[in-house]
Short mmCIF file of C-alpha atoms and ligand atoms in Angstrom, two decimals:
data_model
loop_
_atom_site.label_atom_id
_atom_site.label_comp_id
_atom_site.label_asym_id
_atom_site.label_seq_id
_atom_site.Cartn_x
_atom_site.Cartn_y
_atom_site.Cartn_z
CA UNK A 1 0.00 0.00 0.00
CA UNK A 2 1.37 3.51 -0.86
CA UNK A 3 -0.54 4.67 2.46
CA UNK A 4 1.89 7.41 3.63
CA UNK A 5 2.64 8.73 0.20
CA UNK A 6 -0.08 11.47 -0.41
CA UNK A 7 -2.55 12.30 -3.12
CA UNK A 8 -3.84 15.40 -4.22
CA UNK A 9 -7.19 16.02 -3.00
CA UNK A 10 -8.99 17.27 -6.36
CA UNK A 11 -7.95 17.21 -9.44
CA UNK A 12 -8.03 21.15 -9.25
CA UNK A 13 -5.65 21.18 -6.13
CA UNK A 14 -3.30 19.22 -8.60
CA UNK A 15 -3.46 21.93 -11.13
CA UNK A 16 -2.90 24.82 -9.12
CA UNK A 17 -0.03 22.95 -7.69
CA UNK A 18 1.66 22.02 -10.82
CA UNK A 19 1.11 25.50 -12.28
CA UNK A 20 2.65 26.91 -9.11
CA UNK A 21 5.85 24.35 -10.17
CA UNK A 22 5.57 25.78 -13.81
CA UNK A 23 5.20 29.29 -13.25
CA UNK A 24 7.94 31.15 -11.36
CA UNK A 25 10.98 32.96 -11.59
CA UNK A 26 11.26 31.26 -15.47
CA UNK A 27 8.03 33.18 -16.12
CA UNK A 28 8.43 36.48 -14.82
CA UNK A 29 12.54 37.14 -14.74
CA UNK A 30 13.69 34.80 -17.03
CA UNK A 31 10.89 35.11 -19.80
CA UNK A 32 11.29 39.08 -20.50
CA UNK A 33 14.86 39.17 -20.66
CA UNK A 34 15.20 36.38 -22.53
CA UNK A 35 12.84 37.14 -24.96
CA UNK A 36 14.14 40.89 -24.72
CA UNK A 37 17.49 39.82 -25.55
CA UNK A 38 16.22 37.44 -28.61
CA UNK A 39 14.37 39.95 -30.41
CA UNK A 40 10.69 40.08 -28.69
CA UNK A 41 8.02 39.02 -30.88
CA UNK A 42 9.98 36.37 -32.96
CA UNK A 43 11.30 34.58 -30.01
CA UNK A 44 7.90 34.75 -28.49
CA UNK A 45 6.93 32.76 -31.46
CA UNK A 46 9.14 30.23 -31.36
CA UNK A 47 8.63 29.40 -27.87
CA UNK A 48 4.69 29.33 -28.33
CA UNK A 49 5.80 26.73 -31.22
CA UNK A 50 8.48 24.63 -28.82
CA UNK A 51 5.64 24.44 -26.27
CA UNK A 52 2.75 23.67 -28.33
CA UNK A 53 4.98 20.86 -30.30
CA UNK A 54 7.26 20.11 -27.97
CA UNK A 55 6.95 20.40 -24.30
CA UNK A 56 3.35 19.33 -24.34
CA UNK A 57 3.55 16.16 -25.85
CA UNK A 58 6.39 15.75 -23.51
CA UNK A 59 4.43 16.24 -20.50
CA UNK A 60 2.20 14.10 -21.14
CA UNK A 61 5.34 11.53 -20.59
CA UNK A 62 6.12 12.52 -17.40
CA UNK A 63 2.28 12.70 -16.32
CA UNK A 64 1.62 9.23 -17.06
CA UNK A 65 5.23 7.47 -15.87
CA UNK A 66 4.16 9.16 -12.54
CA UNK A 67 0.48 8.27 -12.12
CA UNK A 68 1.34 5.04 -13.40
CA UNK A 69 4.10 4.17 -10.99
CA UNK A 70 3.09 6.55 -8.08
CA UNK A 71 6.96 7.03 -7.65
CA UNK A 72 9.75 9.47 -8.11
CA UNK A 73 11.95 9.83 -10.93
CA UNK A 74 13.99 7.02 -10.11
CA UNK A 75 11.40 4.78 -8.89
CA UNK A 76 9.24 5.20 -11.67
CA UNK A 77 11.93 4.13 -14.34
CA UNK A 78 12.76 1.07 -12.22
CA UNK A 79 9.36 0.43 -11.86
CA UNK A 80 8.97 0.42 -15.47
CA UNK A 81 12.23 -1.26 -16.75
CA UNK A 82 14.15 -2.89 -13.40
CA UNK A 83 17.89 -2.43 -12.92
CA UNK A 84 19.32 -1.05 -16.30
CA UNK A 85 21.59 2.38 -17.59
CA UNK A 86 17.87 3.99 -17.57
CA UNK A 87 17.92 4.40 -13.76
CA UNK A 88 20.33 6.92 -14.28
CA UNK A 89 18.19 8.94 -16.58
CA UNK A 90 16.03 9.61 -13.35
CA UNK A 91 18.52 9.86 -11.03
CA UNK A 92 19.93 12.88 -13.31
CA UNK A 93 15.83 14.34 -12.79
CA UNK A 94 16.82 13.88 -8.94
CA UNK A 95 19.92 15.26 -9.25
CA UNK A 96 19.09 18.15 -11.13
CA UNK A 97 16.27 19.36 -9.09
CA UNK A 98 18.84 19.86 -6.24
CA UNK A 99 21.42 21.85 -8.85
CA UNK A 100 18.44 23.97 -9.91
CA UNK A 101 17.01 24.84 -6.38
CA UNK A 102 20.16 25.85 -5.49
CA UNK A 103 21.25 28.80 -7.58
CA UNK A 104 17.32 29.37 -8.08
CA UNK A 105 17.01 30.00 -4.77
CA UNK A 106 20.04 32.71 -4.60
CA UNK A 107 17.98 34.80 -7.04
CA UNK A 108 14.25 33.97 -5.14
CA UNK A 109 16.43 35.38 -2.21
CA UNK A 110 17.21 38.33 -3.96
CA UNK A 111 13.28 38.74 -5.17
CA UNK A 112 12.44 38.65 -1.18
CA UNK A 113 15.29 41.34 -0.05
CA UNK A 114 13.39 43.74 -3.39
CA UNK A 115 10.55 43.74 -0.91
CA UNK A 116 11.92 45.68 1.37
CA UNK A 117 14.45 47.16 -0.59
CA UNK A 118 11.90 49.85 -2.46
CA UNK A 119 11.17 51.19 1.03
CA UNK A 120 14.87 51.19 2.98
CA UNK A 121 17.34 51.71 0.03
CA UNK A 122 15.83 51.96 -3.15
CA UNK A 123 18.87 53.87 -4.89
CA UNK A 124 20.99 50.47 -4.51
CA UNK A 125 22.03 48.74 -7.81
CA UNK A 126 21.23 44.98 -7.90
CA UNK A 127 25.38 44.86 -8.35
CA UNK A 128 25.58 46.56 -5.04
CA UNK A 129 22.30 44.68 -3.39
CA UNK A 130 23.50 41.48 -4.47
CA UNK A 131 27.58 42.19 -3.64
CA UNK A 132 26.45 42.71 0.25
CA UNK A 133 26.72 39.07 1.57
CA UNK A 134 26.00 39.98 5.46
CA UNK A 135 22.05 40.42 3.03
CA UNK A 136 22.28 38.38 0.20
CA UNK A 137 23.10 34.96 2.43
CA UNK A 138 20.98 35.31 5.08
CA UNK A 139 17.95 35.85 2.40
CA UNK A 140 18.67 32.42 0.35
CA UNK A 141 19.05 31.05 3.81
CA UNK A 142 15.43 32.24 4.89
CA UNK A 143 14.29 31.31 1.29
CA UNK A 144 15.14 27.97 1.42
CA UNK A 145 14.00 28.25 4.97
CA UNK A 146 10.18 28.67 3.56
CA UNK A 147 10.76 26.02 1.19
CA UNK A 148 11.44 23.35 3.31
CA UNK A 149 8.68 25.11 5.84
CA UNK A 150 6.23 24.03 3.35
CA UNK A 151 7.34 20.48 1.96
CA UNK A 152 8.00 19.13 5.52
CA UNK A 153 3.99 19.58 5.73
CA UNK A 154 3.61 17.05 2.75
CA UNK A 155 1.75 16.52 -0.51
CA UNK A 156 -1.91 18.02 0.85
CA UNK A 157 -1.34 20.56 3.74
CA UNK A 158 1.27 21.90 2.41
CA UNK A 159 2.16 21.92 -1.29
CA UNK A 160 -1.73 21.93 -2.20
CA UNK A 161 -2.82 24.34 0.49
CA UNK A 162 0.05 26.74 -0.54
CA UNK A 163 -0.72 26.62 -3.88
CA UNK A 164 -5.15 27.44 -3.59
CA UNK A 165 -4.20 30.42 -1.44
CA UNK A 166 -0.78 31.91 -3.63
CA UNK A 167 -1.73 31.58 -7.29
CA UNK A 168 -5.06 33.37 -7.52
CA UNK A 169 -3.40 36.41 -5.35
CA UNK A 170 -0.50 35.79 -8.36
CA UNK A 171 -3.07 36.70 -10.82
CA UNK A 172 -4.44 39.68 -9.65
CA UNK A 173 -1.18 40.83 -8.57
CA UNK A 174 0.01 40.80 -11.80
CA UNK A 175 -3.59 42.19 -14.28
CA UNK A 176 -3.47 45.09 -11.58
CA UNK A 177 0.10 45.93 -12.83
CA UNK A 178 -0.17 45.37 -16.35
CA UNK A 179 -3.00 47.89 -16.63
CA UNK A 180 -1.11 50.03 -14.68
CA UNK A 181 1.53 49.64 -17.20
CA UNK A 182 -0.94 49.86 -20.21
CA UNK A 183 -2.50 53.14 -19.28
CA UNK A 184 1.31 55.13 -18.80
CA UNK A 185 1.51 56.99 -22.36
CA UNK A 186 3.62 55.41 -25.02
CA UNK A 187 2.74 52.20 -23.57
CA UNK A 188 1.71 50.69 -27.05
CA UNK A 189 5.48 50.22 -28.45
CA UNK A 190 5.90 47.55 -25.92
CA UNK A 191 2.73 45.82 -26.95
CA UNK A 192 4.37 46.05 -30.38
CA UNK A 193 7.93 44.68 -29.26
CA UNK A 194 5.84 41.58 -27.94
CA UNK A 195 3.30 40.90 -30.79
CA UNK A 196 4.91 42.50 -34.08
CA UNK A 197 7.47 39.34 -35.19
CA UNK A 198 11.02 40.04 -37.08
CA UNK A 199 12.18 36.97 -38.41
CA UNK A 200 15.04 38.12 -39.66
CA UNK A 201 16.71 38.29 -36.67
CA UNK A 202 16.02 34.46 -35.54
CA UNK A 203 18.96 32.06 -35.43
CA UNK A 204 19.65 28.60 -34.21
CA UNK A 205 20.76 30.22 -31.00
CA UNK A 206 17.02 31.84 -31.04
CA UNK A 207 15.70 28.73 -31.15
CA UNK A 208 17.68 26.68 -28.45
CA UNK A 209 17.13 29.76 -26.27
CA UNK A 210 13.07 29.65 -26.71
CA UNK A 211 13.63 25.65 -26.17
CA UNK A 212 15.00 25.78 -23.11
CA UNK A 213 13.10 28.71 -22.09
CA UNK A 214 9.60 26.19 -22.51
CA UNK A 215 11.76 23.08 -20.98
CA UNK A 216 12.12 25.43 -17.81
CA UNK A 217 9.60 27.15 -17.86
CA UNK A 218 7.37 24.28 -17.72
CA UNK A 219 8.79 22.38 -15.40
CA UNK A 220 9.80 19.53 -17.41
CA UNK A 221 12.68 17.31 -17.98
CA UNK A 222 13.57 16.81 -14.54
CA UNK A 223 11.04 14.52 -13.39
CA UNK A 224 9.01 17.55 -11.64
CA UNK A 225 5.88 16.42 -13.15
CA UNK A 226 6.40 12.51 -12.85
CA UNK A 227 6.51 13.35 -9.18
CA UNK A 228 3.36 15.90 -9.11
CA UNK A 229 1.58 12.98 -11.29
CA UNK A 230 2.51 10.51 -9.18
CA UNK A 231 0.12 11.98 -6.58
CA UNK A 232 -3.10 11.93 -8.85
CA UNK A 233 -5.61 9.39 -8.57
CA UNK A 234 -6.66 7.34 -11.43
CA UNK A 235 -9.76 9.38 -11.89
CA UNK A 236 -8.06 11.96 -13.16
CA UNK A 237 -7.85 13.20 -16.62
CA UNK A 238 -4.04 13.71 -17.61
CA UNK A 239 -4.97 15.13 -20.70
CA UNK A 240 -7.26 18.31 -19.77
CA UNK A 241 -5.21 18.51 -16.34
CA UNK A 242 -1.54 18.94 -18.05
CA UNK A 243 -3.24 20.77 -21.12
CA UNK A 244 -4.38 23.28 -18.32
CA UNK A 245 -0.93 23.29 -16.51
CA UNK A 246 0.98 23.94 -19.74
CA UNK A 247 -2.13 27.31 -20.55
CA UNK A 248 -1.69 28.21 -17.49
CA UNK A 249 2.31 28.83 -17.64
CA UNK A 250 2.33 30.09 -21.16
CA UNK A 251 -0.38 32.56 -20.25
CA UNK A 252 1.51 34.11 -16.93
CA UNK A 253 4.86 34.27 -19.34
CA UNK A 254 3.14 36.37 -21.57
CA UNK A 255 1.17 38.37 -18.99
CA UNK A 256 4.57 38.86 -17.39
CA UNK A 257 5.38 40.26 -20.84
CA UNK A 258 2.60 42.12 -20.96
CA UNK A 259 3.51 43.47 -17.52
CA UNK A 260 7.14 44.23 -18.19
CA UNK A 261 7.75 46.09 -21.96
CA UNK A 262 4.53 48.39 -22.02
CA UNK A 263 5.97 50.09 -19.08
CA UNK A 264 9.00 49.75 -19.84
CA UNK A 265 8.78 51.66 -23.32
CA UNK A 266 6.71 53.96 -21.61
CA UNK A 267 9.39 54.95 -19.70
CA UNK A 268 12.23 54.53 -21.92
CA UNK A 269 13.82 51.52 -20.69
CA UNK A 270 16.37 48.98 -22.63
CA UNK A 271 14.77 46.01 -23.53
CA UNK A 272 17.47 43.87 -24.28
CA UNK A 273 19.30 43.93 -20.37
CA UNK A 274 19.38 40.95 -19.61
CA UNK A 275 19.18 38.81 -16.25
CA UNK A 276 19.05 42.61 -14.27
CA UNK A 277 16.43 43.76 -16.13
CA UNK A 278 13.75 43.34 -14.18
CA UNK A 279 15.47 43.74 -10.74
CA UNK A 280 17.39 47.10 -12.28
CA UNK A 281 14.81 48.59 -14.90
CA UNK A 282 11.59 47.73 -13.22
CA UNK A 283 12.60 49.72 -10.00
CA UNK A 284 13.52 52.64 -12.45
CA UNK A 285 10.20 52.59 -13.91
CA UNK A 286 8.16 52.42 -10.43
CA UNK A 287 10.37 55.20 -9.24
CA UNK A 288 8.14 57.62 -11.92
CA UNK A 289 4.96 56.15 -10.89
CA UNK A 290 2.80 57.55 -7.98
CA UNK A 291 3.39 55.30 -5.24
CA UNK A 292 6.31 53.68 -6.81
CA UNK A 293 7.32 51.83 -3.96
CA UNK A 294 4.08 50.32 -3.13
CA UNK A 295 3.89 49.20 -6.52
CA UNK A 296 7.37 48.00 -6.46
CA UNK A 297 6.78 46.21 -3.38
CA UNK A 298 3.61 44.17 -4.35
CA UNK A 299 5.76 43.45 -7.87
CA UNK A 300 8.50 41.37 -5.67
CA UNK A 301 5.88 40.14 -3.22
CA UNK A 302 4.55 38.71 -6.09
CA UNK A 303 7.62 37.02 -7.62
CA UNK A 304 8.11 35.83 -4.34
CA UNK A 305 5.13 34.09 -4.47
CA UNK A 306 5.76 32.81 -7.72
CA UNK A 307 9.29 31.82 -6.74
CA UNK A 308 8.28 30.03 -3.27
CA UNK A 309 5.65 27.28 -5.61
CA UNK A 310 8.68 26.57 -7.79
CA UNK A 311 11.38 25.80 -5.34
CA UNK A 312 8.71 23.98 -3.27
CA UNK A 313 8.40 21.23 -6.69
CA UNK A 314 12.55 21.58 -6.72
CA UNK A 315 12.98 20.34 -3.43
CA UNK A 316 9.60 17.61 -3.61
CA UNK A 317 11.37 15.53 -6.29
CA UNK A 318 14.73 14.61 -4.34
CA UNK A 319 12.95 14.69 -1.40
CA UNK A 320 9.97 11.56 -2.77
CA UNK A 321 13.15 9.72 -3.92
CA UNK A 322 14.54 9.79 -0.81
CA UNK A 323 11.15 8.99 1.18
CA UNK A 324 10.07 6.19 -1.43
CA UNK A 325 13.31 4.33 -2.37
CA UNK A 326 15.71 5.28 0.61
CA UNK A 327 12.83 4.63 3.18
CA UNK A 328 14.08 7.81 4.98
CA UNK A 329 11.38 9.98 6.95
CA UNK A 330 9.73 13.37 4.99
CA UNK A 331 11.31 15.41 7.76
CA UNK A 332 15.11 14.24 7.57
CA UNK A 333 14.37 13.92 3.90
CA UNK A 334 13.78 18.02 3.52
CA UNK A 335 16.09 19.22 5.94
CA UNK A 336 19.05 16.90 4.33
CA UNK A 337 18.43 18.05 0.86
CA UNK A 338 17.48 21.59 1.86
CA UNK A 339 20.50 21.85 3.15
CA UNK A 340 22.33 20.32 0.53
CA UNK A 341 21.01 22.95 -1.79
CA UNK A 342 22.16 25.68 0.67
CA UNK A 343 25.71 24.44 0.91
CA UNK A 344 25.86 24.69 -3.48
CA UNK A 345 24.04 27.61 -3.69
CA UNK A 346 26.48 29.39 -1.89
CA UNK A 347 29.18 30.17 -4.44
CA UNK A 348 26.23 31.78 -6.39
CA UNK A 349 25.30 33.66 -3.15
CA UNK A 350 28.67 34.78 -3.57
CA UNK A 351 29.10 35.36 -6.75
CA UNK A 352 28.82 38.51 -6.91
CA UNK A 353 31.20 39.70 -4.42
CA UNK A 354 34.06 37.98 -5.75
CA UNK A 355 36.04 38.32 -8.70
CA UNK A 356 36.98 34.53 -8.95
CA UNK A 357 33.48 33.17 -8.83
CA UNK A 358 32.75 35.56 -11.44
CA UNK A 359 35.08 34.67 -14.08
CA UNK A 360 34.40 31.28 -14.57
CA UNK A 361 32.80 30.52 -17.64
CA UNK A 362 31.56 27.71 -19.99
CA UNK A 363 30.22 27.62 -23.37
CA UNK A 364 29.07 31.36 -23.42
CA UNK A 365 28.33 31.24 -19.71
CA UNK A 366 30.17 34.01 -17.55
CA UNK A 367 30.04 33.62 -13.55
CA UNK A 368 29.12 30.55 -11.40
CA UNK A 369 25.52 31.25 -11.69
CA UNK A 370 25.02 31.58 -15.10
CA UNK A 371 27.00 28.34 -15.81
CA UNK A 372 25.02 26.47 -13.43
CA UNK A 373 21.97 27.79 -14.96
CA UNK A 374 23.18 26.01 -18.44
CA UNK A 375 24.23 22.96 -17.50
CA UNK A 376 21.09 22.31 -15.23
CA UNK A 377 18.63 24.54 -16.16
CA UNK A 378 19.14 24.15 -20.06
CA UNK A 379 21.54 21.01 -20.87
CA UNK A 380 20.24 18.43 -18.10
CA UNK A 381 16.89 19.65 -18.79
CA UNK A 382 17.18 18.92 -22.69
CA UNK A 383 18.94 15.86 -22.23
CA UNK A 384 16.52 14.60 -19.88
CA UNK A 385 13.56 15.48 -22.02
CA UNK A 386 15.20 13.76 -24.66
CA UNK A 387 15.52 10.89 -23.25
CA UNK A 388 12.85 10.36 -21.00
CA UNK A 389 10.86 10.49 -24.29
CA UNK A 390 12.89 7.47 -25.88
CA UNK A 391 12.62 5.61 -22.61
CA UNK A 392 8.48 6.50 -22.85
CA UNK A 393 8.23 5.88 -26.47
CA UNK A 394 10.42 2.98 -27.22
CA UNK A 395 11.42 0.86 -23.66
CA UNK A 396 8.76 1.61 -21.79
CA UNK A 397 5.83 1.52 -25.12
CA UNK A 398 3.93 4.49 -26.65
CA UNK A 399 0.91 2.28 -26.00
CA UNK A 400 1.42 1.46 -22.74
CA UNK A 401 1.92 4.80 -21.67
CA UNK A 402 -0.61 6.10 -23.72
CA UNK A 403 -3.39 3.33 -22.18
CA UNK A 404 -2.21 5.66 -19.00
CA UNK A 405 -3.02 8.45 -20.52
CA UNK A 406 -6.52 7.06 -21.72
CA UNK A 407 -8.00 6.29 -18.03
CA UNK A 408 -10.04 8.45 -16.31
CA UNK A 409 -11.68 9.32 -19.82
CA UNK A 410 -8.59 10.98 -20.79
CA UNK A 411 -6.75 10.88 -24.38
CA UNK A 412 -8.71 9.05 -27.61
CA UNK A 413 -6.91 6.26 -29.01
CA UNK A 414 -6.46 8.95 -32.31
CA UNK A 415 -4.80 11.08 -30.06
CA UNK A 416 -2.47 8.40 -28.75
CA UNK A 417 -1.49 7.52 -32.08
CA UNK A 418 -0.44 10.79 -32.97
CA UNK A 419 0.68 11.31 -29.53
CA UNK A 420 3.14 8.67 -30.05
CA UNK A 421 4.48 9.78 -33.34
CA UNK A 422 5.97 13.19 -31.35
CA UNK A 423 7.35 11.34 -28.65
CA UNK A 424 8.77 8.81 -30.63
CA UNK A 425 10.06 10.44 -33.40
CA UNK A 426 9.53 14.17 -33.83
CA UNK A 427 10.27 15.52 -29.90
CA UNK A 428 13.34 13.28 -29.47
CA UNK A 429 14.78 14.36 -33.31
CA UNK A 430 14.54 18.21 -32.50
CA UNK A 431 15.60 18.79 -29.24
CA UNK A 432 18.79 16.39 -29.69
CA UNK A 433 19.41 19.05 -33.20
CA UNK A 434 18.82 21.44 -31.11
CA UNK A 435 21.27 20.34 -28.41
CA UNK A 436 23.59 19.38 -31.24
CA UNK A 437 23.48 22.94 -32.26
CA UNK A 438 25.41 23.84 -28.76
CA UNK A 439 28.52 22.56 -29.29
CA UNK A 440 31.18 24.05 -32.26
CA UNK A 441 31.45 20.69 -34.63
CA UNK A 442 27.61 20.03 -33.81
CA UNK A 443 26.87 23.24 -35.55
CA UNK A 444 29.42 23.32 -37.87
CA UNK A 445 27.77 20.00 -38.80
CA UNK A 446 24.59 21.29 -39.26
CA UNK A 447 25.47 24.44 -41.24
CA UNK A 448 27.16 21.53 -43.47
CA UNK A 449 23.29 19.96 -44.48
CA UNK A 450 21.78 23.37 -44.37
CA UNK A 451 19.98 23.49 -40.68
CA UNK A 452 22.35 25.89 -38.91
N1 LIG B 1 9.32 26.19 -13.90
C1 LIG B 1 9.95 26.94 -12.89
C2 LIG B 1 9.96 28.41 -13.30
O1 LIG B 1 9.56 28.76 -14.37
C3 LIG B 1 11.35 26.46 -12.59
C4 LIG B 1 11.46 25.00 -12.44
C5 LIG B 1 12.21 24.25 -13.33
C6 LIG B 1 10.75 24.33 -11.41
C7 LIG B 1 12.29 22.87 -13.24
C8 LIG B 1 10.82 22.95 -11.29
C9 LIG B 1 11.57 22.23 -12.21
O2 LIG B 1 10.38 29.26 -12.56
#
């Protein structure tokens, strides 16, 4: 009997939960800068494309390997396949949810100190915020602090019940901004920047960014969502429940859009400034509105929010691998891996208040953080993706998992069929040309037969 293990209590409860995993930080920081670096409206394109062909097929993997198995990562692949190389593939999920927590959690830290920061020093930098590590420590500390706060009380009273109460306040959080936003003059040119497509300035490096952008911002490749699934019962409908998860996310990324570049035009911002830009241009544009800080203030509570629903999914996957397979206790479980994640987040902590941490670089990737974020937040999550769907489609059986997918008057059998041409063939093709497109003689290769 899985007695101890936990179960969502309504189907609902399960989609505000795994929308809390999906939308966070990814959403509101990472989407706008990313897709004001890439070019705005063409990048926004892609990634609509990426999740729509992609990542939602995918999910559907991870969905039904979880229900089916009511397990972890790990578990669920052994369930599925016994001792083989494939165990590893999960174990990667588990591993990587740790990686990711940790640096995410530095920058949900930061988010939390913003709070306050409007009201007690609102003419600091995020250089010089961040640089201070008497503030920037003891804030990742508290954050992961709250994390573990809430996963300690389990699957329903804590995950669930944090979830019905924080996303609704989310969403009017952020409609009360954007029309605040939308009604500044000159507003319009952002709407533009987000809606009005250039294609000419796309490249492959467009499209791996808008990939990984939909891999994380979704949630997926890690296992997140094989764990989440594993708590729904089998009256559940995977299909409408992850089809609402995945609307959900995509919606909030583009609301966050919709939040960000109005204003920002408006008030003459830079769109293209990368990871600061909402933590240094944001501030700059609720300094000209009346009751700027206020408004500044309920814009990090809110990310904070956002943030605290995400790391809570980080730490639940390591933490139901260590409670199903390692038999240890839910308590000893979070407080081990919590800390874990504290000890490697602290270089990122760090970071930026010294020079060595900050030079270290890989593939593009300046500074401990930002190389962390690419090889767990973009490689591990591609690879896993990738291969999660082979182990789906091929070792564990497009049918089988797709009979998974049919209970609780889920997916047709048409849909399954087509269902299992993406995950067989089509999802696993493109991401690995798009992860091929990462490394020099991968792209030189693809240049060579006209896809680079
Ligand atoms: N999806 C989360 C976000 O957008 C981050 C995340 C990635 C959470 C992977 C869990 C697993 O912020």
């Amino acid at each position: 009997m899985q007695h101890n293990r936990g179960q969502w209590q309504s189907t609902a409860g399960f989609i505000l939960a795994a929308a809390g995993s999906a939308i966070g930080l990814g959403n509101i920081w990472r989407f706008p800068y990313v897709a004001g670096t890439n070019g705005g409206a063409a990048f926004v394109f892609l990634y609509l494309v990426c999740v729509l062909l992609i990542c939602l097929p995918y999910l559907f993997c991870e969905l039904a390997m979880g229900r089916h198995t009511k397990k972890n990562p790990v578990g669920a692949v052994l369930a599925l396949r016994g001792k083989s190389p494939w165990t590893l593939v999960g174990a990667l999920g588990v591993l990587t949810g740790v990686c990711i927590l940790s640096y995410y959690g530095v920058i949900a830290g930061w988010a939390f100190g913003y709070i306050f920061k409007s009201f007690l020093a609102p003419a600091l930098s995020l250089g010089e915020f961040s640089a201070n590590s008497m503030v920037s420590v003891p804030l990742f500390a508290l954050f992961i602090l709250f994390t573990i706060l809430v996963v300690v009380r389990g699957v329903e009273k804590g995950i669930e019940k944090a979830a019905r109460v924080l996303m609704p306040m989310l969403l009017v959080l952020m409609l009360l901004l954007i029309v605040r936003g939308l009604t500044l003059p000159g507003a319009w040119k952002g709407v533009e920047f987000l809606i009005k497509p250039d294609f000419s300035v796309v490249t492959t490096a467009t499209v791996l960014a808008a990939l990984g952008q939909a891999f994380f911002s979704l949630s997926l490749g890690m296992g997140a969502m094989i764990t989440y699934g594993s708590y729904l019962p089998k009256s559940a409908n995977l299909q409408t429940s992850g089809t609402y998860v995945a609307l959900f996310d995509t919606g909030i990324a583009l609301l966050a859009g919709f939040m960000i570049f109005p204003a920002l035009f408006a008030l003459g911002g830079n769109p293209s400034s990368g990871p600061p830009l909402i933590f240094e241009v944001l501030p700059t544009v609720f300094a000209q509105m009346t009751l700027g800080s206020v408004v500044a203030a309920v814009f990090f509570v809110l990310l904070s929010i956002a943030a605290l629903t995400s790391t809570v999914s980080l730490l639940e996957v390591p933490v139901s691998y260590f409670v199903d397979d390692r038999k240890w206790s839910r308590k000893k479980s979070v407080w081990v891996v919590g800390a874990a994640a504290f000890a490697l987040g602290l270089p990122a902590a760090l970071e930026p208040s010294s020079e060595s941490l900050r030079s270290i670089s890989l593939m593009g990737a300046t500074g401990y953080l930002s190389v962390m974020d690419l090889i767990w937040g973009n490689i591990s999550l591609a690879v896993g993706a990738m291969l999660l769907c082979i182990f789906t489609g091929w070792v564990w059986g497009y049918l089988k998992a797709g009979a998974e997918l049919q209970e609780g008057g889920g997916m047709s059998e048409g849909t399954v069929k087509i269902w299992g041409v993406f995950i067989r063939f089509i999802c696993p093709l493109f991401i690995f040309l798009v992860l091929l497109s990462l490394f020099p003689f991968g792209s030189r290769l693809l240049a060579a037969i006209g896809l680079g």
